[in-house]
């Protein structure tokens, strides 16, 4: 038993994960594709300690109890079952991006927790298996384990629904310029959202076309074809938000500034900037652009009174163990 620290970047999905065929195992109804967000990471230390009676969890220096601790402890149960021991753990995690800035932190957090937890026990698990373990904590966390551009497969078994890299970070020089329009914590989180996806009449249609969009997006990335990429990424985000808005009860994540920025991005593209938008379960707008146009996009966003903050992320690496000590 020992201690290990791991770092994992957040990621932004280009083809979205929304809805599970099995909520318990987080087996998604459709495959998804994302890019790791270099420099926006969670750093997590796991210490397995035979002297502990319970798990404990501190996030950004603050001791957590209730739901936050429970979700971490449930994930430690997954690791304990896989690694074959019952020892409790101390978990300390910190995000380097502004907390509450609306950047999905569960993906980075559960990827780092899975990788650090295995390393602290001295276990050498394959990357593929680590993606399935991370998935059980948060679906999108499976995509923060491999490097760069990552695809995560939909399957009806735990082993089959894994993620793998389809391109190193250097493969395509695109940038995520994130327009933060609200720092408020979202009212309805993704886990509850996934469960409500099927209450929308539109989810069936979204899922029916997801395989084709996945293939188009994948090929556009491989071809570095920004025009095709922009179309399919915006379309997929719009479809997911249409499902959200037509779920019962409805989920509206957009705020007026969200829509204004989406419209501006389409306008800028018509003027020749290579930029498109995508949104997760929140109002902040991820403006994906080619490196050459990133500065102009970021300047325009900063000039808008709707925008509270702008974060910029390049394609990032996969989860990595930074220190390990096993007595
Ligand atoms: C809209 O992975 O956060 O960001 O598995 O319940 O933790 P849980 O959900 P989560 O869902 C992410 C949803 C999304 C789209 C995406 O990242 O693919």
PDB file of C-alpha atoms in Angstrom, residues 28-29 82 117 121 128 163 167 192 200 210 213 267 274-275 295 300 303:
ATOM      1  CA  UNK A  28     -23.424   5.140 -23.205  1.00  0.00           C
ATOM      2  CA  UNK A  29     -26.072   4.859 -25.914  1.00  0.00           C
ATOM      3  CA  UNK A  82     -10.574  -4.810  -8.911  1.00  0.00           C
ATOM      4  CA  UNK A 117      -5.527   4.813  -7.097  1.00  0.00           C
ATOM      5  CA  UNK A 121      -1.454   0.110  -4.983  1.00  0.00           C
ATOM      6  CA  UNK A 128      -7.658   0.322 -21.884  1.00  0.00           C
ATOM      7  CA  UNK A 163     -11.697   4.757 -24.855  1.00  0.00           C
ATOM      8  CA  UNK A 167      -4.433  11.137 -32.524  1.00  0.00           C
ATOM      9  CA  UNK A 192     -29.383  13.338 -13.672  1.00  0.00           C
ATOM     10  CA  UNK A 200     -37.324  13.511 -24.948  1.00  0.00           C
ATOM     11  CA  UNK A 210     -24.855   9.469 -33.808  1.00  0.00           C
ATOM     12  CA  UNK A 213     -21.780  11.840 -37.064  1.00  0.00           C
ATOM     13  CA  UNK A 267     -21.051  35.015 -38.336  1.00  0.00           C
ATOM     14  CA  UNK A 274     -12.107  28.916 -38.886  1.00  0.00           C
ATOM     15  CA  UNK A 275     -14.123  28.609 -35.689  1.00  0.00           C
ATOM     16  CA  UNK A 295      -6.025  35.065 -31.089  1.00  0.00           C
ATOM     17  CA  UNK A 300     -13.399  39.280 -30.032  1.00  0.00           C
ATOM     18  CA  UNK A 303     -14.353  42.515 -26.171  1.00  0.00           C
TER      19      UNK A 303
END
